[in-house]
Amino acid sequence: MNIVCIGGGPAGLYFALLMKQQDPAHRITVVERNRPYDTFGWGVVLSDQTLDNLVRADAPTAHAIMAAFNRWDDIDVRFQGQTITSGGHGFCGIGRKHLLNILQHRCEALGVELVFETDVADDAVLAARYNADLVIAADGIHSRIRTRYAASYQPQMEDRHCRFVWLGTRKKFDAFTFAFQHTPHGWFQAHIYQFDADTSTFIVETPESVWRASGLADMSQEQSIAFCERLFAEQLDGYPLMANNAHQRGAASWVTFPRLVCGHWVHWHDEVPVVLMGDAAHSAHYSIGSGTKLALEDAIGLARCIGEQGGLRPALAAYQQARAVEVLKLQSAARNSMEWFENVERYAGMVAPQFAYSMLTRSQRLSHANLRLRDPAYVDGYEAWFAARAFAQAGVPAPATPTPPMFTPFKVRGLVLKNRVLVSPMAQYSAVDGVAGDYHLAHLGARALGGAALVFAEMTGVSADARITPACPGLYTPEHTQAWRRIVDFVHQHSDSAIALQLGHAGAKGSTRPMWDGIDQPLESGNWPLLAASEQQYLEGVSQIARAMTVEDMDRVLDDFVRATLAADAAGFDWLELHCAHGYLLSSFISPLTNHRSDEYGGSLENCCRYPLRVFAAMRAAWPAHKPMSVRLSATDWVDGGTTPDDAVAIARLFKAAGADIIDCSSGQVSKREQPVYGRMYQAPFADRIRNEAGIATIAVGAITSADQVNGIIAAGRADLCAIGRPHLANPAWTLAEAAASGYRALRWPRPYAAAKRQLERAAELNNDTKEAL
């Protein structure tokens, strides 16, 4: 083939040499607009995994790169006057110019033609000049070719929220260093790594608002460098900072990061494919050092597909299919990392050890178990610190044996939970006339015996018309209270778990069939009238139409919640949760998708929350002061115009002010127009934001499936508790099984309810003096 690569960066050069190596008969030309030794930026970073890929693809190039690398294993996090070090990370740094020179020399040795100082204005003209069978568009993040064929590539470009400047220094750093400095205007951070014998990259980053408030927008390049030198004087030890982008002046040297995703990577022009590669196809934030990695691995992937497939069209289809998945994984991790650095203020209230752990695991790609593999001593030390703190805060003596974060206690009001694992409330559709029976005793009892600290009963209706289905439980008659008391007593007498009740009202989603008979479908007969904040039909053309609540309706429903709260206490529950999520009645007030009222219960966020807050306040007043109360929220509706994560933080603050102890952070199920983004632990970021911005404890839920994930969430301060649903359905003893798998011997926990009952029974047979003593 005749192949033309537009752009002489890592992607274009590496693909050219791989294809020439694969078949010397290929005629390959790389066209670059700059001179051979022009480049911007300082050093680039590659992981050990990427180096292994390079060795397999082209050993001579890999060994030349590895010989020039500066290698380190440690990461230093410098925060609030402390340095936290974690090892075993296996990174290498190399000067970008040196890397390009190595690739250029290898291309020349293999017979690739390199054309410099040629600006490509028209790729079609260039392709015709070289009679190209394949054109590679590796012309960078501001790709002209991607812009020209945007209809084919479908790019989505988003400028992010921080400004950063790419500098260098002669100060040598032994570790990949992240330094954080606070100013009167906010936080700055530096990403620092040594890439050759005497030079380090020094990237300074801060949110746009902080950058402007600091006056950097009006400074010359020299002035802004001097500002950074003063700010990070402690890290620089008197060494100056240097710039190598003389073509940029003043504020132009501070740029925002463009996050790029393309729907397609191939455009066909007169039967010649024009293929995106590297930064032209995607971007991933520099905080995980991934741009060069992706570029090189794109080249490896396309060369491999061409070598393995029977023709160019199937090869390009295979390339896009394979690389799009891998890039999406890395972009997802990079986005998490990027957002963490955009919101350092969110985590600045943490003490240094937890702040550093949160930073190390920010991408969710590096888990608690991964950290232990890399640096067992660091994780052992952090776990010991975390456990000592957790046991002290819970007022419980710490054991002599090490305790993973998942198994540390947590105190809420007068209740001390033995670990951080909850059984999620899960609808079982097994009640008869609202009565919880033997099925619920077996279901909840088994999971209480299985090691979880707290088991949640499913959403329980505060009235007959508050139920989702006729098979859902209720708490509106004495018979219901007695049935729940039987289950609560079993949990208290036979386990060391606590038990919680979630109270709710189905609203417009009520009077439906059990899910296996048609989820959200109305009953075939016996439907009851429905209520909502505003007139609403949950399933258009299918569901009943719920009428808007009147003030009288609100008073009646509030009374139902208070009556059920008193009954829940009489039944002996340890914890009460108010369901304000998933499109049910109280959720319908909170979401702008379902609340269109023009009275004092509609309009502003505060007004929309007014009725749910009234209900909560009345319940809190009726619920014993020593028992916790939580609120379940949909942290986002996953619909444009609906509740957002920003709203969720504000809503959480309102419930905190009303006396809520903890927010149970779910999402969605408010509208069938939702477009959720699923993935492992996909709702944990909502719990993270609410916990660390609203300053209230949170429960993380959603696709949490392993002790490793729970340990990471709890250790990083993303949530205080984790609610596990489906794994507990599959194995009621999931918590004990995870403890055994991780080698942790779960502590026996005191059972004060059962112990007190046995003492009283014995006291009845003893004399009065003994009774009084007991």
PDB file of N, CA and C in Angstrom, residues 505-585:
ATOM      1  N   HIS A 505     -44.284   6.481  49.621  1.00  0.00           N
ATOM      2  CA  HIS A 505     -45.593   6.537  48.977  1.00  0.00           C
ATOM      3  C   HIS A 505     -45.340   6.483  47.476  1.00  0.00           C
ATOM      4  N   ALA A 506     -45.968   5.541  46.786  1.00  0.00           N
ATOM      5  CA  ALA A 506     -45.651   5.291  45.378  1.00  0.00           C
ATOM      6  C   ALA A 506     -46.068   6.420  44.459  1.00  0.00           C
ATOM      7  N   GLY A 507     -47.052   7.212  44.840  1.00  0.00           N
ATOM      8  CA  GLY A 507     -47.478   8.304  43.977  1.00  0.00           C
ATOM      9  C   GLY A 507     -47.955   7.808  42.627  1.00  0.00           C
ATOM     10  N   ALA A 508     -47.472   8.446  41.540  1.00  0.00           N
ATOM     11  CA  ALA A 508     -47.930   8.115  40.186  1.00  0.00           C
ATOM     12  C   ALA A 508     -47.461   6.755  39.715  1.00  0.00           C
ATOM     13  N   LYS A 509     -46.569   6.116  40.457  1.00  0.00           N
ATOM     14  CA  LYS A 509     -46.060   4.794  40.072  1.00  0.00           C
ATOM     15  C   LYS A 509     -46.763   3.677  40.841  1.00  0.00           C
ATOM     16  N   GLY A 510     -47.864   4.004  41.503  1.00  0.00           N
ATOM     17  CA  GLY A 510     -48.590   3.009  42.281  1.00  0.00           C
ATOM     18  C   GLY A 510     -49.643   2.272  41.473  1.00  0.00           C
ATOM     19  N   SER A 511     -50.312   1.354  42.155  1.00  0.00           N
ATOM     20  CA  SER A 511     -51.401   0.569  41.568  1.00  0.00           C
ATOM     21  C   SER A 511     -50.938  -0.178  40.314  1.00  0.00           C
ATOM     22  N   THR A 512     -49.762  -0.801  40.420  1.00  0.00           N
ATOM     23  CA  THR A 512     -49.202  -1.547  39.295  1.00  0.00           C
ATOM     24  C   THR A 512     -49.017  -3.009  39.662  1.00  0.00           C
ATOM     25  N   ARG A 513     -48.602  -3.800  38.659  1.00  0.00           N
ATOM     26  CA  ARG A 513     -48.407  -5.233  38.854  1.00  0.00           C
ATOM     27  C   ARG A 513     -47.011  -5.518  39.397  1.00  0.00           C
ATOM     28  N   PRO A 514     -46.816  -6.675  40.059  1.00  0.00           N
ATOM     29  CA  PRO A 514     -45.456  -7.103  40.383  1.00  0.00           C
ATOM     30  C   PRO A 514     -44.618  -7.148  39.108  1.00  0.00           C
ATOM     31  N   MET A 515     -43.312  -6.910  39.245  1.00  0.00           N
ATOM     32  CA  MET A 515     -42.478  -6.691  38.064  1.00  0.00           C
ATOM     33  C   MET A 515     -42.511  -7.867  37.102  1.00  0.00           C
ATOM     34  N   TRP A 516     -42.626  -9.099  37.630  1.00  0.00           N
ATOM     35  CA  TRP A 516     -42.608 -10.252  36.716  1.00  0.00           C
ATOM     36  C   TRP A 516     -43.914 -10.395  35.939  1.00  0.00           C
ATOM     37  N   ASP A 517     -44.946  -9.619  36.315  1.00  0.00           N
ATOM     38  CA  ASP A 517     -46.198  -9.618  35.554  1.00  0.00           C
ATOM     39  C   ASP A 517     -46.298  -8.401  34.626  1.00  0.00           C
ATOM     40  N   GLY A 518     -45.213  -7.612  34.571  1.00  0.00           N
ATOM     41  CA  GLY A 518     -45.211  -6.426  33.710  1.00  0.00           C
ATOM     42  C   GLY A 518     -44.868  -5.195  34.499  1.00  0.00           C
ATOM     43  N   ILE A 519     -43.573  -4.887  34.565  1.00  0.00           N
ATOM     44  CA  ILE A 519     -43.117  -3.794  35.411  1.00  0.00           C
ATOM     45  C   ILE A 519     -43.753  -2.469  34.992  1.00  0.00           C
ATOM     46  N   ASP A 520     -44.244  -1.737  35.981  1.00  0.00           N
ATOM     47  CA  ASP A 520     -44.893  -0.428  35.822  1.00  0.00           C
ATOM     48  C   ASP A 520     -46.220  -0.494  35.067  1.00  0.00           C
ATOM     49  N   GLN A 521     -46.711  -1.689  34.777  1.00  0.00           N
ATOM     50  CA  GLN A 521     -47.995  -1.807  34.097  1.00  0.00           C
ATOM     51  C   GLN A 521     -49.143  -1.715  35.111  1.00  0.00           C
ATOM     52  N   PRO A 522     -50.216  -1.000  34.796  1.00  0.00           N
ATOM     53  CA  PRO A 522     -51.324  -0.883  35.753  1.00  0.00           C
ATOM     54  C   PRO A 522     -52.009  -2.229  35.981  1.00  0.00           C
ATOM     55  N   LEU A 523     -52.675  -2.347  37.121  1.00  0.00           N
ATOM     56  CA  LEU A 523     -53.412  -3.568  37.426  1.00  0.00           C
ATOM     57  C   LEU A 523     -54.512  -3.799  36.397  1.00  0.00           C
ATOM     58  N   GLU A 524     -54.812  -5.056  36.150  1.00  0.00           N
ATOM     59  CA  GLU A 524     -55.890  -5.375  35.211  1.00  0.00           C
ATOM     60  C   GLU A 524     -57.245  -5.022  35.807  1.00  0.00           C
ATOM     61  N   SER A 525     -57.351  -5.051  37.146  1.00  0.00           N
ATOM     62  CA  SER A 525     -58.585  -4.653  37.822  1.00  0.00           C
ATOM     63  C   SER A 525     -58.222  -4.237  39.246  1.00  0.00           C
ATOM     64  N   GLY A 526     -59.122  -3.502  39.877  1.00  0.00           N
ATOM     65  CA  GLY A 526     -58.909  -3.096  41.258  1.00  0.00           C
ATOM     66  C   GLY A 526     -57.945  -1.944  41.443  1.00  0.00           C
ATOM     67  N   ASN A 527     -57.764  -1.127  40.410  1.00  0.00           N
ATOM     68  CA  ASN A 527     -56.859   0.011  40.537  1.00  0.00           C
ATOM     69  C   ASN A 527     -57.394   1.024  41.541  1.00  0.00           C
ATOM     70  N   TRP A 528     -56.480   1.688  42.228  1.00  0.00           N
ATOM     71  CA  TRP A 528     -56.863   2.758  43.145  1.00  0.00           C
ATOM     72  C   TRP A 528     -56.381   4.100  42.596  1.00  0.00           C
ATOM     73  N   PRO A 529     -57.004   5.208  43.013  1.00  0.00           N
ATOM     74  CA  PRO A 529     -56.613   6.522  42.501  1.00  0.00           C
ATOM     75  C   PRO A 529     -55.179   6.863  42.902  1.00  0.00           C
ATOM     76  N   LEU A 530     -54.527   7.661  42.056  1.00  0.00           N
ATOM     77  CA  LEU A 530     -53.130   8.003  42.272  1.00  0.00           C
ATOM     78  C   LEU A 530     -52.965   9.492  42.516  1.00  0.00           C
ATOM     79  N   LEU A 531     -51.903   9.828  43.280  1.00  0.00           N
ATOM     80  CA  LEU A 531     -51.576  11.213  43.596  1.00  0.00           C
ATOM     81  C   LEU A 531     -50.159  11.526  43.119  1.00  0.00           C
ATOM     82  N   ALA A 532     -49.912  12.797  42.818  1.00  0.00           N
ATOM     83  CA  ALA A 532     -48.564  13.255  42.470  1.00  0.00           C
ATOM     84  C   ALA A 532     -48.487  14.747  42.769  1.00  0.00           C
ATOM     85  N   ALA A 533     -47.292  15.296  42.657  1.00  0.00           N
ATOM     86  CA  ALA A 533     -47.144  16.735  42.876  1.00  0.00           C
ATOM     87  C   ALA A 533     -47.981  17.517  41.875  1.00  0.00           C
ATOM     88  N   SER A 534     -47.904  17.108  40.608  1.00  0.00           N
ATOM     89  CA  SER A 534     -48.709  17.685  39.539  1.00  0.00           C
ATOM     90  C   SER A 534     -49.343  16.545  38.766  1.00  0.00           C
ATOM     91  N   GLU A 535     -50.366  16.868  37.990  1.00  0.00           N
ATOM     92  CA  GLU A 535     -50.991  15.820  37.177  1.00  0.00           C
ATOM     93  C   GLU A 535     -49.920  15.133  36.326  1.00  0.00           C
ATOM     94  N   GLN A 536     -49.941  13.802  36.329  1.00  0.00           N
ATOM     95  CA  GLN A 536     -48.838  13.075  35.709  1.00  0.00           C
ATOM     96  C   GLN A 536     -49.296  11.688  35.255  1.00  0.00           C
ATOM     97  N   GLN A 537     -48.740  11.237  34.151  1.00  0.00           N
ATOM     98  CA  GLN A 537     -48.914   9.861  33.686  1.00  0.00           C
ATOM     99  C   GLN A 537     -47.510   9.285  33.489  1.00  0.00           C
ATOM    100  N   TYR A 538     -47.106   8.340  34.354  1.00  0.00           N
ATOM    101  CA  TYR A 538     -45.723   7.866  34.335  1.00  0.00           C
ATOM    102  C   TYR A 538     -45.382   7.202  33.004  1.00  0.00           C
ATOM    103  N   LEU A 539     -46.217   6.277  32.550  1.00  0.00           N
ATOM    104  CA  LEU A 539     -46.047   5.675  31.228  1.00  0.00           C
ATOM    105  C   LEU A 539     -47.092   6.287  30.310  1.00  0.00           C
ATOM    106  N   GLU A 540     -46.630   7.093  29.356  1.00  0.00           N
ATOM    107  CA  GLU A 540     -47.570   7.790  28.490  1.00  0.00           C
ATOM    108  C   GLU A 540     -48.467   6.803  27.754  1.00  0.00           C
ATOM    109  N   GLY A 541     -49.779   7.051  27.843  1.00  0.00           N
ATOM    110  CA  GLY A 541     -50.746   6.219  27.155  1.00  0.00           C
ATOM    111  C   GLY A 541     -51.010   4.885  27.816  1.00  0.00           C
ATOM    112  N   VAL A 542     -50.355   4.595  28.941  1.00  0.00           N
ATOM    113  CA  VAL A 542     -50.500   3.283  29.591  1.00  0.00           C
ATOM    114  C   VAL A 542     -50.932   3.442  31.041  1.00  0.00           C
ATOM    115  N   SER A 543     -50.132   4.196  31.822  1.00  0.00           N
ATOM    116  CA  SER A 543     -50.416   4.329  33.254  1.00  0.00           C
ATOM    117  C   SER A 543     -51.685   5.144  33.487  1.00  0.00           C
ATOM    118  N   GLN A 544     -52.214   4.984  34.713  1.00  0.00           N
ATOM    119  CA  GLN A 544     -53.269   5.884  35.142  1.00  0.00           C
ATOM    120  C   GLN A 544     -52.719   7.309  35.191  1.00  0.00           C
ATOM    121  N   ILE A 545     -53.625   8.251  35.138  1.00  0.00           N
ATOM    122  CA  ILE A 545     -53.231   9.647  35.313  1.00  0.00           C
ATOM    123  C   ILE A 545     -53.378   9.993  36.787  1.00  0.00           C
ATOM    124  N   ALA A 546     -52.264  10.361  37.410  1.00  0.00           N
ATOM    125  CA  ALA A 546     -52.286  10.774  38.813  1.00  0.00           C
ATOM    126  C   ALA A 546     -52.724  12.226  38.890  1.00  0.00           C
ATOM    127  N   ARG A 547     -53.584  12.530  39.839  1.00  0.00           N
ATOM    128  CA  ARG A 547     -54.027  13.917  39.981  1.00  0.00           C
ATOM    129  C   ARG A 547     -53.096  14.684  40.908  1.00  0.00           C
ATOM    130  N   ALA A 548     -53.059  16.004  40.734  1.00  0.00           N
ATOM    131  CA  ALA A 548     -52.225  16.858  41.576  1.00  0.00           C
ATOM    132  C   ALA A 548     -52.777  16.901  42.988  1.00  0.00           C
ATOM    133  N   MET A 549     -51.905  16.821  43.965  1.00  0.00           N
ATOM    134  CA  MET A 549     -52.332  16.825  45.361  1.00  0.00           C
ATOM    135  C   MET A 549     -52.881  18.188  45.770  1.00  0.00           C
ATOM    136  N   THR A 550     -53.927  18.150  46.544  1.00  0.00           N
ATOM    137  CA  THR A 550     -54.445  19.359  47.180  1.00  0.00           C
ATOM    138  C   THR A 550     -53.765  19.515  48.544  1.00  0.00           C
ATOM    139  N   VAL A 551     -53.998  20.656  49.181  1.00  0.00           N
ATOM    140  CA  VAL A 551     -53.447  20.868  50.520  1.00  0.00           C
ATOM    141  C   VAL A 551     -54.019  19.840  51.482  1.00  0.00           C
ATOM    142  N   GLU A 552     -55.305  19.498  51.299  1.00  0.00           N
ATOM    143  CA  GLU A 552     -55.914  18.484  52.161  1.00  0.00           C
ATOM    144  C   GLU A 552     -55.252  17.124  51.960  1.00  0.00           C
ATOM    145  N   ASP A 553     -54.948  16.797  50.700  1.00  0.00           N
ATOM    146  CA  ASP A 553     -54.223  15.549  50.432  1.00  0.00           C
ATOM    147  C   ASP A 553     -52.875  15.545  51.150  1.00  0.00           C
ATOM    148  N   MET A 554     -52.179  16.683  51.090  1.00  0.00           N
ATOM    149  CA  MET A 554     -50.862  16.758  51.716  1.00  0.00           C
ATOM    150  C   MET A 554     -50.965  16.533  53.219  1.00  0.00           C
ATOM    151  N   ASP A 555     -51.958  17.129  53.840  1.00  0.00           N
ATOM    152  CA  ASP A 555     -52.131  16.953  55.290  1.00  0.00           C
ATOM    153  C   ASP A 555     -52.410  15.489  55.616  1.00  0.00           C
ATOM    154  N   ARG A 556     -53.256  14.848  54.831  1.00  0.00           N
ATOM    155  CA  ARG A 556     -53.595  13.440  55.097  1.00  0.00           C
ATOM    156  C   ARG A 556     -52.370  12.549  54.935  1.00  0.00           C
ATOM    157  N   VAL A 557     -51.627  12.746  53.851  1.00  0.00           N
ATOM    158  CA  VAL A 557     -50.462  11.903  53.606  1.00  0.00           C
ATOM    159  C   VAL A 557     -49.387  12.149  54.663  1.00  0.00           C
ATOM    160  N   LEU A 558     -49.213  13.396  55.083  1.00  0.00           N
ATOM    161  CA  LEU A 558     -48.254  13.678  56.153  1.00  0.00           C
ATOM    162  C   LEU A 558     -48.647  12.919  57.415  1.00  0.00           C
ATOM    163  N   ASP A 559     -49.931  12.942  57.751  1.00  0.00           N
ATOM    164  CA  ASP A 559     -50.392  12.199  58.926  1.00  0.00           C
ATOM    165  C   ASP A 559     -50.121  10.699  58.767  1.00  0.00           C
ATOM    166  N   ASP A 560     -50.259  10.177  57.535  1.00  0.00           N
ATOM    167  CA  ASP A 560     -49.975   8.754  57.296  1.00  0.00           C
ATOM    168  C   ASP A 560     -48.501   8.452  57.575  1.00  0.00           C
ATOM    169  N   PHE A 561     -47.609   9.343  57.144  1.00  0.00           N
ATOM    170  CA  PHE A 561     -46.189   9.122  57.391  1.00  0.00           C
ATOM    171  C   PHE A 561     -45.872   9.155  58.886  1.00  0.00           C
ATOM    172  N   VAL A 562     -46.474  10.077  59.617  1.00  0.00           N
ATOM    173  CA  VAL A 562     -46.213  10.174  61.055  1.00  0.00           C
ATOM    174  C   VAL A 562     -46.746   8.935  61.766  1.00  0.00           C
ATOM    175  N   ARG A 563     -47.961   8.503  61.408  1.00  0.00           N
ATOM    176  CA  ARG A 563     -48.519   7.295  62.033  1.00  0.00           C
ATOM    177  C   ARG A 563     -47.624   6.079  61.769  1.00  0.00           C
ATOM    178  N   ALA A 564     -47.150   5.959  60.545  1.00  0.00           N
ATOM    179  CA  ALA A 564     -46.278   4.839  60.210  1.00  0.00           C
ATOM    180  C   ALA A 564     -44.942   4.934  60.946  1.00  0.00           C
ATOM    181  N   THR A 565     -44.451   6.164  61.155  1.00  0.00           N
ATOM    182  CA  THR A 565     -43.211   6.355  61.904  1.00  0.00           C
ATOM    183  C   THR A 565     -43.369   5.845  63.333  1.00  0.00           C
ATOM    184  N   LEU A 566     -44.473   6.200  63.984  1.00  0.00           N
ATOM    185  CA  LEU A 566     -44.734   5.720  65.340  1.00  0.00           C
ATOM    186  C   LEU A 566     -44.851   4.199  65.369  1.00  0.00           C
ATOM    187  N   ALA A 567     -45.486   3.642  64.338  1.00  0.00           N
ATOM    188  CA  ALA A 567     -45.626   2.188  64.265  1.00  0.00           C
ATOM    189  C   ALA A 567     -44.269   1.514  64.051  1.00  0.00           C
ATOM    190  N   ALA A 568     -43.412   2.143  63.268  1.00  0.00           N
ATOM    191  CA  ALA A 568     -42.075   1.584  63.033  1.00  0.00           C
ATOM    192  C   ALA A 568     -41.289   1.519  64.336  1.00  0.00           C
ATOM    193  N   ASP A 569     -41.438   2.549  65.173  1.00  0.00           N
ATOM    194  CA  ASP A 569     -40.772   2.520  66.478  1.00  0.00           C
ATOM    195  C   ASP A 569     -41.378   1.434  67.364  1.00  0.00           C
ATOM    196  N   ALA A 570     -42.688   1.313  67.326  1.00  0.00           N
ATOM    197  CA  ALA A 570     -43.342   0.269  68.116  1.00  0.00           C
ATOM    198  C   ALA A 570     -42.914  -1.122  67.667  1.00  0.00           C
ATOM    199  N   ALA A 571     -42.641  -1.269  66.394  1.00  0.00           N
ATOM    200  CA  ALA A 571     -42.183  -2.561  65.882  1.00  0.00           C
ATOM    201  C   ALA A 571     -40.725  -2.832  66.232  1.00  0.00           C
ATOM    202  N   GLY A 572     -40.002  -1.824  66.703  1.00  0.00           N
ATOM    203  CA  GLY A 572     -38.637  -2.031  67.168  1.00  0.00           C
ATOM    204  C   GLY A 572     -37.541  -1.738  66.160  1.00  0.00           C
ATOM    205  N   PHE A 573     -37.871  -1.145  65.009  1.00  0.00           N
ATOM    206  CA  PHE A 573     -36.838  -0.856  64.017  1.00  0.00           C
ATOM    207  C   PHE A 573     -35.771   0.076  64.602  1.00  0.00           C
ATOM    208  N   ASP A 574     -34.532  -0.125  64.159  1.00  0.00           N
ATOM    209  CA  ASP A 574     -33.398   0.660  64.649  1.00  0.00           C
ATOM    210  C   ASP A 574     -33.161   1.929  63.841  1.00  0.00           C
ATOM    211  N   TRP A 575     -33.700   1.966  62.640  1.00  0.00           N
ATOM    212  CA  TRP A 575     -33.314   3.014  61.666  1.00  0.00           C
ATOM    213  C   TRP A 575     -34.522   3.237  60.777  1.00  0.00           C
ATOM    214  N   LEU A 576     -34.735   4.476  60.375  1.00  0.00           N
ATOM    215  CA  LEU A 576     -35.858   4.803  59.499  1.00  0.00           C
ATOM    216  C   LEU A 576     -35.349   5.597  58.313  1.00  0.00           C
ATOM    217  N   GLU A 577     -35.842   5.245  57.118  1.00  0.00           N
ATOM    218  CA  GLU A 577     -35.470   5.991  55.909  1.00  0.00           C
ATOM    219  C   GLU A 577     -36.723   6.496  55.221  1.00  0.00           C
ATOM    220  N   LEU A 578     -36.666   7.748  54.772  1.00  0.00           N
ATOM    221  CA  LEU A 578     -37.755   8.341  53.996  1.00  0.00           C
ATOM    222  C   LEU A 578     -37.379   8.264  52.523  1.00  0.00           C
ATOM    223  N   HIS A 579     -38.254   7.674  51.712  1.00  0.00           N
ATOM    224  CA  HIS A 579     -37.991   7.497  50.281  1.00  0.00           C
ATOM    225  C   HIS A 579     -38.449   8.744  49.526  1.00  0.00           C
ATOM    226  N   CYS A 580     -37.456   9.503  49.034  1.00  0.00           N
ATOM    227  CA  CYS A 580     -37.740  10.702  48.235  1.00  0.00           C
ATOM    228  C   CYS A 580     -37.102  10.573  46.858  1.00  0.00           C
ATOM    229  N   ALA A 581     -37.043   9.368  46.314  1.00  0.00           N
ATOM    230  CA  ALA A 581     -36.349   9.131  45.043  1.00  0.00           C
ATOM    231  C   ALA A 581     -37.248   8.362  44.088  1.00  0.00           C
ATOM    232  N   HIS A 582     -36.716   8.121  42.889  1.00  0.00           N
ATOM    233  CA  HIS A 582     -37.257   7.149  41.920  1.00  0.00           C
ATOM    234  C   HIS A 582     -38.643   7.494  41.396  1.00  0.00           C
ATOM    235  N   GLY A 583     -39.027   8.766  41.473  1.00  0.00           N
ATOM    236  CA  GLY A 583     -40.297   9.170  40.886  1.00  0.00           C
ATOM    237  C   GLY A 583     -41.514   8.884  41.733  1.00  0.00           C
ATOM    238  N   TYR A 584     -41.318   8.408  42.957  1.00  0.00           N
ATOM    239  CA  TYR A 584     -42.459   8.191  43.845  1.00  0.00           C
ATOM    240  C   TYR A 584     -43.004   9.537  44.327  1.00  0.00           C
ATOM    241  N   LEU A 585     -43.968   9.521  45.207  1.00  0.00           N
ATOM    242  CA  LEU A 585     -44.732  10.731  45.514  1.00  0.00           C
ATOM    243  C   LEU A 585     -43.851  11.908  45.936  1.00  0.00           C
TER     244      LEU A 585
END
